[in-house]
PDB file of C-alpha atoms in Angstrom:
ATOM      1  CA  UNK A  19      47.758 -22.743 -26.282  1.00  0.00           C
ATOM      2  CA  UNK A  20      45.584 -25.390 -28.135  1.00  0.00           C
ATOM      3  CA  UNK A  21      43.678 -24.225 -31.512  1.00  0.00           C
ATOM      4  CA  UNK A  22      40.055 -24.592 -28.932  1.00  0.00           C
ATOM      5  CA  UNK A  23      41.747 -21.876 -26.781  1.00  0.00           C
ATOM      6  CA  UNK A  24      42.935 -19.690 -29.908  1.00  0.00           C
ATOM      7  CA  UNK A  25      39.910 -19.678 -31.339  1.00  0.00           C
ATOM      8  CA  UNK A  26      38.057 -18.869 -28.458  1.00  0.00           C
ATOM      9  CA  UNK A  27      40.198 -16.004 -27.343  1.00  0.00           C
ATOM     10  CA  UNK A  28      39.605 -14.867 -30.798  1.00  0.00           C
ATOM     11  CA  UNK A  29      36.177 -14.657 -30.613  1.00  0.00           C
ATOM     12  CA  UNK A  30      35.887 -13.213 -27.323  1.00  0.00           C
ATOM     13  CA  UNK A  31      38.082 -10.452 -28.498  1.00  0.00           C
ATOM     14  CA  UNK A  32      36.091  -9.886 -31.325  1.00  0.00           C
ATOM     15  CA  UNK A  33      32.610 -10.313 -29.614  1.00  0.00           C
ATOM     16  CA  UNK A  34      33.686  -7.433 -27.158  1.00  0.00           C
ATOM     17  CA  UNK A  35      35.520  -5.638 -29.418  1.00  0.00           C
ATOM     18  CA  UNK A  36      32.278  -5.407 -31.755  1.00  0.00           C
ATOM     19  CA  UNK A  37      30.067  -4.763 -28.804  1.00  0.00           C
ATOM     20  CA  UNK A  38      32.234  -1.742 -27.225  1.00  0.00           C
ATOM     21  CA  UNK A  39      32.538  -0.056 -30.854  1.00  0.00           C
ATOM     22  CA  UNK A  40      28.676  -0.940 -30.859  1.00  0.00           C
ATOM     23  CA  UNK A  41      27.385   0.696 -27.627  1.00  0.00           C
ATOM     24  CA  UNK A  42      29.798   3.119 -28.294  1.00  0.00           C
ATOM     25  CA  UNK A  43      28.492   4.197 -31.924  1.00  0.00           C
ATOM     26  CA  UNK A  44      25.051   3.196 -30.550  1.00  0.00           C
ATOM     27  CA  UNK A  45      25.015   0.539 -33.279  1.00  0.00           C
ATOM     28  CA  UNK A  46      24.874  -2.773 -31.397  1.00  0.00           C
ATOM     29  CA  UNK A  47      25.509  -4.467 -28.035  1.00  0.00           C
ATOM     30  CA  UNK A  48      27.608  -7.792 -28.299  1.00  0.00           C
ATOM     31  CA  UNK A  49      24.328  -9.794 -28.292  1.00  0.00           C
ATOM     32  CA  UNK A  50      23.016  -7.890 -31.381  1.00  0.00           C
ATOM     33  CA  UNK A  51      26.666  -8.199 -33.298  1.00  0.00           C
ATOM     34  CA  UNK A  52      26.592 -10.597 -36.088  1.00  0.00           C
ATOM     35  CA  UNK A  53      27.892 -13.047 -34.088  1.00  0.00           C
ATOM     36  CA  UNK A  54      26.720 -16.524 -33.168  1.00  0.00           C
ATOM     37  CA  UNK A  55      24.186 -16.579 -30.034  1.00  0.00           C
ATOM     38  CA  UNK A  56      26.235 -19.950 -29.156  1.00  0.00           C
ATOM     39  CA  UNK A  57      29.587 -18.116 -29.127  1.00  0.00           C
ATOM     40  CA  UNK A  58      28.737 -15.361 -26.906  1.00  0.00           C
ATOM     41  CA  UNK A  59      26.999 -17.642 -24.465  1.00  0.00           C
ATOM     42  CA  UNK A  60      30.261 -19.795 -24.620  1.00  0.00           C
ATOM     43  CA  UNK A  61      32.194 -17.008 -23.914  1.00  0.00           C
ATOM     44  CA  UNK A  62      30.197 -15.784 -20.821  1.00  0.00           C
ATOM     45  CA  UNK A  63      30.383 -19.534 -19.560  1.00  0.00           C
ATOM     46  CA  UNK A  64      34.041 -19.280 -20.162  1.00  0.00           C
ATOM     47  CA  UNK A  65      34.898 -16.812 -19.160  1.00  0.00           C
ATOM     48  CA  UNK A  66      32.900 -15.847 -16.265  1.00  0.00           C
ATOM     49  CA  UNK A  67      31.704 -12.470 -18.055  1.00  0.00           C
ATOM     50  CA  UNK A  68      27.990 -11.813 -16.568  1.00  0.00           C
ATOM     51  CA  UNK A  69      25.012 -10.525 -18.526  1.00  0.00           C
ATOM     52  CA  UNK A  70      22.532  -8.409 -16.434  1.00  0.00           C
ATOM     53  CA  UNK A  71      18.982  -9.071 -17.536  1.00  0.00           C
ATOM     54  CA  UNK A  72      16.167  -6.036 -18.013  1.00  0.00           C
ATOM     55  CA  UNK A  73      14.215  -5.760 -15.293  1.00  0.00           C
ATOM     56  CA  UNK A  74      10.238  -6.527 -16.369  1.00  0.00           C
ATOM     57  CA  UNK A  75       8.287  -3.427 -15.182  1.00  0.00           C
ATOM     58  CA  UNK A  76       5.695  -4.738 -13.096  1.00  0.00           C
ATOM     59  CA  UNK A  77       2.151  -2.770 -11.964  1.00  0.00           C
ATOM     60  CA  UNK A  78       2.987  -1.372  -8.671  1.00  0.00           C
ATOM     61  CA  UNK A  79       0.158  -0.741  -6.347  1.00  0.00           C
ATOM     62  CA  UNK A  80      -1.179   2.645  -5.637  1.00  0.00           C
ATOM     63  CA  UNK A  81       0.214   4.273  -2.763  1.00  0.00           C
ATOM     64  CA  UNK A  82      -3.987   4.905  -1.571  1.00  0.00           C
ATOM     65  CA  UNK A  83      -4.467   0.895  -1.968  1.00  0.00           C
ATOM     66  CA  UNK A  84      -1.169   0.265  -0.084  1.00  0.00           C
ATOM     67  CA  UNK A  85      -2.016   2.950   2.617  1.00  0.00           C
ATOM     68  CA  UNK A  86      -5.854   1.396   2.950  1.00  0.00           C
ATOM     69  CA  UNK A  87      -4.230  -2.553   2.687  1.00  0.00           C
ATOM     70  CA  UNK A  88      -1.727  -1.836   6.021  1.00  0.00           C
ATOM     71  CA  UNK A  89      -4.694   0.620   7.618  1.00  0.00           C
ATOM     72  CA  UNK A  90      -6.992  -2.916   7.498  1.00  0.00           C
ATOM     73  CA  UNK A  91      -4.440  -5.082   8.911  1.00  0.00           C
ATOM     74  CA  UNK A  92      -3.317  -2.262  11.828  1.00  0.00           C
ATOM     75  CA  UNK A  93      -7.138  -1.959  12.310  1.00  0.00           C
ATOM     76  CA  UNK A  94      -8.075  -5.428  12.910  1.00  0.00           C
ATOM     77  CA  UNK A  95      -4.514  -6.594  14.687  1.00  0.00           C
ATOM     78  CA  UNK A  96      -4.304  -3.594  17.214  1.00  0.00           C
ATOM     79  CA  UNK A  97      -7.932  -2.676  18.637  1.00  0.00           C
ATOM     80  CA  UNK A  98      -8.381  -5.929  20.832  1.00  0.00           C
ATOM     81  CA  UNK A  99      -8.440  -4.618  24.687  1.00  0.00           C
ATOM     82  CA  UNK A 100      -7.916  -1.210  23.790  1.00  0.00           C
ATOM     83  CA  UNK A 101     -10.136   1.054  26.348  1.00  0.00           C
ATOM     84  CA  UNK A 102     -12.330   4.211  25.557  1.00  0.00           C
ATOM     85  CA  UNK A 103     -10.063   7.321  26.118  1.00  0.00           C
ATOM     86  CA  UNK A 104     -11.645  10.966  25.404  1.00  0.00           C
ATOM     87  CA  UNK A 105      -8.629  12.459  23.327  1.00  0.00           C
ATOM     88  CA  UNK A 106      -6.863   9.166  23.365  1.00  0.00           C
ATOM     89  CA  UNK A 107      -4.823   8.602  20.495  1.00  0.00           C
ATOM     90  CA  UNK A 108      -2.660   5.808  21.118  1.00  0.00           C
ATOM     91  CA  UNK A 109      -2.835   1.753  22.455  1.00  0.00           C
ATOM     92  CA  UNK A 110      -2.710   2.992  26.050  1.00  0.00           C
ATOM     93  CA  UNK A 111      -6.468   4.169  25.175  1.00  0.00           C
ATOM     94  CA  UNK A 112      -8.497   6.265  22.297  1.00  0.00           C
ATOM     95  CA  UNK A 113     -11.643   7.273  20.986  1.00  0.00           C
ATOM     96  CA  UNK A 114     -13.520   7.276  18.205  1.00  0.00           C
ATOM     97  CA  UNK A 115     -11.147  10.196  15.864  1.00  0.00           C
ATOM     98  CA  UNK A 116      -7.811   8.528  17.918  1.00  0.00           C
ATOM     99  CA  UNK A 117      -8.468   5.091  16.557  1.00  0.00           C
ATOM    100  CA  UNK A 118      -8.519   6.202  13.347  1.00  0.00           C
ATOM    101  CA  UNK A 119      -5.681   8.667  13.515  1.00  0.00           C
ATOM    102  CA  UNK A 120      -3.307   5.953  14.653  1.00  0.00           C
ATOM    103  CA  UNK A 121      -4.931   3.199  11.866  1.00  0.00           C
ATOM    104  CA  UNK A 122      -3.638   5.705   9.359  1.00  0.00           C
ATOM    105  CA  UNK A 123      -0.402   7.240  10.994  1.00  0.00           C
ATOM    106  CA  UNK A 124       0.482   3.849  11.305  1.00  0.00           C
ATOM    107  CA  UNK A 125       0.020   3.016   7.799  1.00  0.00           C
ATOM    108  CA  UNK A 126       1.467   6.075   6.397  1.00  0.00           C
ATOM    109  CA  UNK A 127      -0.720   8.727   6.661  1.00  0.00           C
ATOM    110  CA  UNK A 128      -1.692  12.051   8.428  1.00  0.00           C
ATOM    111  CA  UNK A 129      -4.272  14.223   8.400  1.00  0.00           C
ATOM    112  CA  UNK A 130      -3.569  17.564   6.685  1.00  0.00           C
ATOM    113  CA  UNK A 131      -6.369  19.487   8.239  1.00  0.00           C
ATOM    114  CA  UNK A 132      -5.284  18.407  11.984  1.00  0.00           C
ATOM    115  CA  UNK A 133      -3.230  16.512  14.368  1.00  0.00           C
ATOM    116  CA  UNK A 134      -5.790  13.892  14.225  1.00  0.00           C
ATOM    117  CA  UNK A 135      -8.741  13.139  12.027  1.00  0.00           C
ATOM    118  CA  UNK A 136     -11.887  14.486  13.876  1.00  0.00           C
ATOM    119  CA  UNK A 137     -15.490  13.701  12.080  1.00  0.00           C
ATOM    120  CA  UNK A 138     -15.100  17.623  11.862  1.00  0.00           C
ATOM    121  CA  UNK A 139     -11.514  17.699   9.737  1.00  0.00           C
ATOM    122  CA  UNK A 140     -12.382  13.967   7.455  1.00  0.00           C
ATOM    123  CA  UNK A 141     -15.135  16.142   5.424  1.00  0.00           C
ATOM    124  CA  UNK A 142     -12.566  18.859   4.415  1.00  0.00           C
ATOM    125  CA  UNK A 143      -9.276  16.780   4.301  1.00  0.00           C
ATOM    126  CA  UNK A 144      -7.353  17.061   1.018  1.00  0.00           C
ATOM    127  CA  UNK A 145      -6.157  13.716   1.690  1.00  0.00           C
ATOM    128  CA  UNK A 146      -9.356  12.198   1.708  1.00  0.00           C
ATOM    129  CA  UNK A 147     -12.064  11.913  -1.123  1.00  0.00           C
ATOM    130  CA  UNK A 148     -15.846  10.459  -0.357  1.00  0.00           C
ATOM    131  CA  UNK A 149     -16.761   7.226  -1.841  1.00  0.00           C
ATOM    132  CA  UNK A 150     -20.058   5.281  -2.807  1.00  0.00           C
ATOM    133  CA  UNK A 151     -17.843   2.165  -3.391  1.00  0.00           C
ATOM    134  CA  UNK A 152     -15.836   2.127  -0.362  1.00  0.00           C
ATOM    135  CA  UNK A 153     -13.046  -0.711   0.425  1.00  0.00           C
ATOM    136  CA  UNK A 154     -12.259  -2.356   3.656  1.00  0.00           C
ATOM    137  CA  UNK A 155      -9.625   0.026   5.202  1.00  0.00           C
ATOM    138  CA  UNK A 156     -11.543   3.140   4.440  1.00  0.00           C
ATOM    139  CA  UNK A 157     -12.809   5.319   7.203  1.00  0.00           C
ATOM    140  CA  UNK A 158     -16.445   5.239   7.871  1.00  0.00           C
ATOM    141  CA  UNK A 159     -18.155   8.210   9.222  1.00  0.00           C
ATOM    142  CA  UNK A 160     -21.613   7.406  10.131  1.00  0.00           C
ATOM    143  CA  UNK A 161     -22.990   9.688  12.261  1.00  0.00           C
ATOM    144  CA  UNK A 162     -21.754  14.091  12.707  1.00  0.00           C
ATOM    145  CA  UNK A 163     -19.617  12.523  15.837  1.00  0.00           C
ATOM    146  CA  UNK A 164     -18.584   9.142  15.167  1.00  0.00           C
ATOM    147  CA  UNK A 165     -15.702   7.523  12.956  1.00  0.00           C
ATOM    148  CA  UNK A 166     -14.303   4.188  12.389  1.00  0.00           C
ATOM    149  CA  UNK A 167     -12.615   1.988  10.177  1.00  0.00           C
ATOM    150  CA  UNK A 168     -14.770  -0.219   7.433  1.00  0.00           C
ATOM    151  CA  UNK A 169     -13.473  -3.694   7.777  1.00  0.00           C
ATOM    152  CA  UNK A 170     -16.186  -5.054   4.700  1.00  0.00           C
ATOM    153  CA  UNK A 171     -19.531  -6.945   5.146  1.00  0.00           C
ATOM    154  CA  UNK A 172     -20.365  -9.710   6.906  1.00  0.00           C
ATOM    155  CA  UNK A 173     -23.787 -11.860   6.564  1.00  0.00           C
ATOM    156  CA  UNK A 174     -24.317  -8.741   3.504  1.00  0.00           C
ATOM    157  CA  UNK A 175     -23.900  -5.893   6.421  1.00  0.00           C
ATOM    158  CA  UNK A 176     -21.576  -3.506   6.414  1.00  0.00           C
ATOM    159  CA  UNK A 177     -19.075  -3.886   9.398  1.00  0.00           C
ATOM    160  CA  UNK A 178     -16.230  -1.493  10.729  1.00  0.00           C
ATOM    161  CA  UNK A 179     -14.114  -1.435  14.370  1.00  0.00           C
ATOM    162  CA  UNK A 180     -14.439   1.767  16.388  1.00  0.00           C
ATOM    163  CA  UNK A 181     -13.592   2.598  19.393  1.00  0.00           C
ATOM    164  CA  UNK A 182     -17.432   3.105  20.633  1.00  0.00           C
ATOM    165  CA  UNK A 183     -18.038   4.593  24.542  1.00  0.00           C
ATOM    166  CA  UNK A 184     -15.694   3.809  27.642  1.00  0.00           C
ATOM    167  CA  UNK A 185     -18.497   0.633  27.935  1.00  0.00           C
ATOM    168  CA  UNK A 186     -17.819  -1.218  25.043  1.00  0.00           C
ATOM    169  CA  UNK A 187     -14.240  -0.215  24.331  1.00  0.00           C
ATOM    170  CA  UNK A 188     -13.095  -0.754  20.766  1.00  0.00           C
ATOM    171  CA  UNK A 189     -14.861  -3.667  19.038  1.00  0.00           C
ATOM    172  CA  UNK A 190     -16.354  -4.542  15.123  1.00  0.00           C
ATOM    173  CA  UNK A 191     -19.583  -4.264  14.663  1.00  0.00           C
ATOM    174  CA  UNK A 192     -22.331  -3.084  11.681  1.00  0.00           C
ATOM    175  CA  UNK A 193     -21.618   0.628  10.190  1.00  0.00           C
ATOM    176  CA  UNK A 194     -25.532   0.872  11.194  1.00  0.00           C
ATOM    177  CA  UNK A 195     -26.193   0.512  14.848  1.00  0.00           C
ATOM    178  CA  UNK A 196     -28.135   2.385  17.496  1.00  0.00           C
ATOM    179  CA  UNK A 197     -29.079   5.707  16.682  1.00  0.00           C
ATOM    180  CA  UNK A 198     -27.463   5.741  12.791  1.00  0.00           C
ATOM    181  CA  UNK A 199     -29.281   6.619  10.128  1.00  0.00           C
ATOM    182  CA  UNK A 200     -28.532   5.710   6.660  1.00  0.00           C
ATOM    183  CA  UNK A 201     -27.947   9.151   5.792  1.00  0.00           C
ATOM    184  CA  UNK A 202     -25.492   9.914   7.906  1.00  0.00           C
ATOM    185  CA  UNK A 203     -23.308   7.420   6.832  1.00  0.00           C
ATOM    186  CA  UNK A 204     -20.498   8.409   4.770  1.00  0.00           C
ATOM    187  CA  UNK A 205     -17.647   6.701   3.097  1.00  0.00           C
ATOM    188  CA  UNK A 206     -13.622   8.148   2.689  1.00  0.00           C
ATOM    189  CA  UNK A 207     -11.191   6.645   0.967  1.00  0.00           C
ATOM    190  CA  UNK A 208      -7.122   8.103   0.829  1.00  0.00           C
ATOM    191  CA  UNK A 209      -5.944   9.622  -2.110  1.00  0.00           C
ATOM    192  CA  UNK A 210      -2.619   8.695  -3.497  1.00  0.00           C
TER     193      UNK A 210
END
């Protein structure tokens, strides 16, 4: 064995040798032992020995702002050529309380009132809490029998999709149409 080798075994023993009586005592890991930073990276090199770097904590999301992110995108990619159906609460046809029953099932979450969100069961859902600010992917309940899914503003309205009458089927349009009054329109946002 050449002096390079010696020495090197030497140090390895005594890097891990200080680090297990270390972590043991709780003193020191082999990267805080009073040894150089250039011999314990040799060593790893070496050696093959692998370090395992701390994970960074990064901000997760909100589970409500990951629910109302995949309720937008289910919103706007699955209502095209959907028809009207009374009680409907799936792609084979819905209406207005279906749509947005399989929006949120689909993203995650259920009503706890009911096996689907009615206008009737959104005002007293524990799930749900009303908004003045609301965010595309919240529901939008804008008259005592309709509901629908804000999708944001366009040209500074306020536009959602809904599945409207067996007519017009499910399409976007404003949150303020027909017979809505500005009242009556009412914003919902998921809790956590």
């Amino acid at each position: 064995m050449s002096k390079n080798e010696t020495f090197r075994n030497r140090n390895l023993a005594i890097v891990l040798i200080v680090g297990l009586v270390g972590s043991l005592f709780g003193l020191a890991t082999p990267a805080q032992a009073a040894v150089p930073t250039s011999v314990v990276s040799t060593q790893v090199a070496t050696y093959g020995l692998v370090s395992v770097p701390t994970k960074k904590k990064t901000k997760k999301k909100s589970s409500a702002t990951t629910k109302r992110a995949k309720a937008l995108k289910v919103a706007k990619n699955d209502y095209k050529g959907v028809r009207y159906r009374s009680g409907g609460t799936s792609r084979k046809g819905w209406d207005c309380s279906g749509f947005v029953t399989y929006v949120y099932k689909k993203a995650g979450a259920k009503s706890t009132k009911s096996s689907r969100w009615t206008t009737r069961s959104i005002r007293n859902d524990k799930k749900l809490n009303r908004t003045s600010n609301p965010k595309p992917g919240d529901i939008v309940y804008n008259s005592p029998t309709h509901v629908g899914i804000y999708i944001g503003k366009k040209n500074g309205k306020p536009y959602m999709i809904s599945a409207r009458n067996p007519s017009k089927g499910t399409t976007q349009h404003p949150v303020k149409w027909g017979y809505v009054k500005s009242k009556n329109i009412k914003y919902y946002t998921i809790r956590a």
